[in-house]
Amino acid sequence: MDAVYLKEPWNIDIKGIEKPTPKEGEALIKVRSAGICGSDIGAYRGVNPMVSYPRILGHEIAGEVLSIPQDNPKGLKIGDRVVVDPYLYCGHCYPCSIGRTNCCETLRTLGVHTDGGMMEYLAHPAYMLHKAPQDMPWELIPLAEPLTIALHGLHRGGLSAGERVVIFGAGAIGLLMAMSALHYKAVPIVLDIVEERLSLAKSFGVPHTVRTDRENAEERVREYTNGRMAEVVIEASGANAAIEDTLKLVSHAGRIVLTGWPKKNTELPTDVITKKEVDVRGGRNSAREFAEAVDLIYSKKVRADRILTKVISLEEVPALVREIEKNPGAYLKVNAVLPE
Ligand SMILES: NC(=O)c1ccc[n+]([C@@H]2O[C@H](COP(=O)([O-])OP(=O)(O)OC[C@H]3O[C@@H](n4cnc5c(N)ncnc54)[C@H](O)[C@@H]3O)[C@@H](O)[C@H]2O)c1
Ligand SMILES: [Zn+2]
Ligand SMILES: [Zn+2]
């Protein structure tokens, strides 16, 4: 079968590999769609220290169940459409013991620490599959994975209706956060340095956007929050400058969530954390957000299709990875759809 194979940084191709045989407790899935993520581009560039090589890419995967243990916990059946939860956890370390499997001490993410799902067939633990409706379009189902990341960020920030939430970065994750914040009846303020991305955010109802390279973000946020500043600030750009500014834009007694993965350290004035008594939290992957994500996309409460730039075939993935690497601003999300 064909797989998207990253031999080493800058060397990606389609490679013929052995079809997997499911082990005990695993399901065999006919992969029907797969999303290309910013982290796949990072793996291609060789800048993600968590990626080891060679690696089959892909952690945003949907498919049809071909075989599954009969006693599987969610009662999934042959023929069901499923989305893959790609964060494999140990189940007995401290975070796992309190249900925070997303930050397991020995977490293995598909396509990062272990081979991913951009291939024709995937064997995966049955309990790590989530059902999608049978009439949900294949190209939309993998979007549930990045949506879980966005929802997890909002949940970590404890965002509630009426609160103002500053979101740094109008990329795939930031835009999904903004749409979800609107669904939660909160007030998103989206910050970016690219005009088109902010216009897109405006087009789906984000009331306030700020071009951080042109405008004074602190003044704008003060104005949009009637002097209070934002109760919640979420960093979803990975830029050091943005991380630094989170402390300026958060209200006293506010919450900050750091979802972006910065490449370098950031110096922070921790006295501001003390003075404002801010909660600063990490947001990594997701835990228990898949069912909500599938439902929000299917019911169109979150129009995740708005971030889908292009739909391609599996064979086109290597060329698209090279193209996105050269021209990242032109693509939000590209999904591959595989034939039946
Ligand atoms: N924590 C997690 O589990 C997790 C999961 C997925 C992605 N991420 C991280 O989240 C971040 C966003 O991911 P994405 O896929 O949306 O990336 P993306 O590249 O699509 O979006 C990033 C956006 O940030 C904007 N940006 C850059 N510098 C900025 C600045 N100084 N101020 C404001 N905006 C700025 C860019 O123009 C871009 O629109 C990345 O750092 C990624 O590594 C984290
Ligand atoms: Zn991803
Ligand atoms: Zn664990």
Short mmCIF file of C-alpha atoms and ligand atoms in Angstrom, two decimals, residues 89-93 96 104-106, ligand 3:
data_model
loop_
_atom_site.label_atom_id
_atom_site.label_comp_id
_atom_site.label_asym_id
_atom_site.label_seq_id
_atom_site.Cartn_x
_atom_site.Cartn_y
_atom_site.Cartn_z
CA TYR A 89 -0.70 7.57 26.16
CA CYS A 90 0.69 5.12 28.73
CA GLY A 91 -2.35 5.06 31.05
CA HIS A 92 -0.47 4.87 34.35
CA CYS A 93 1.77 7.94 34.80
CA CYS A 96 -2.80 9.77 32.84
CA CYS A 104 1.25 11.82 29.37
CA GLU A 105 4.90 11.65 30.43
CA THR A 106 5.65 9.27 27.54
ZN ZN B 3 0.93 8.42 30.79
#
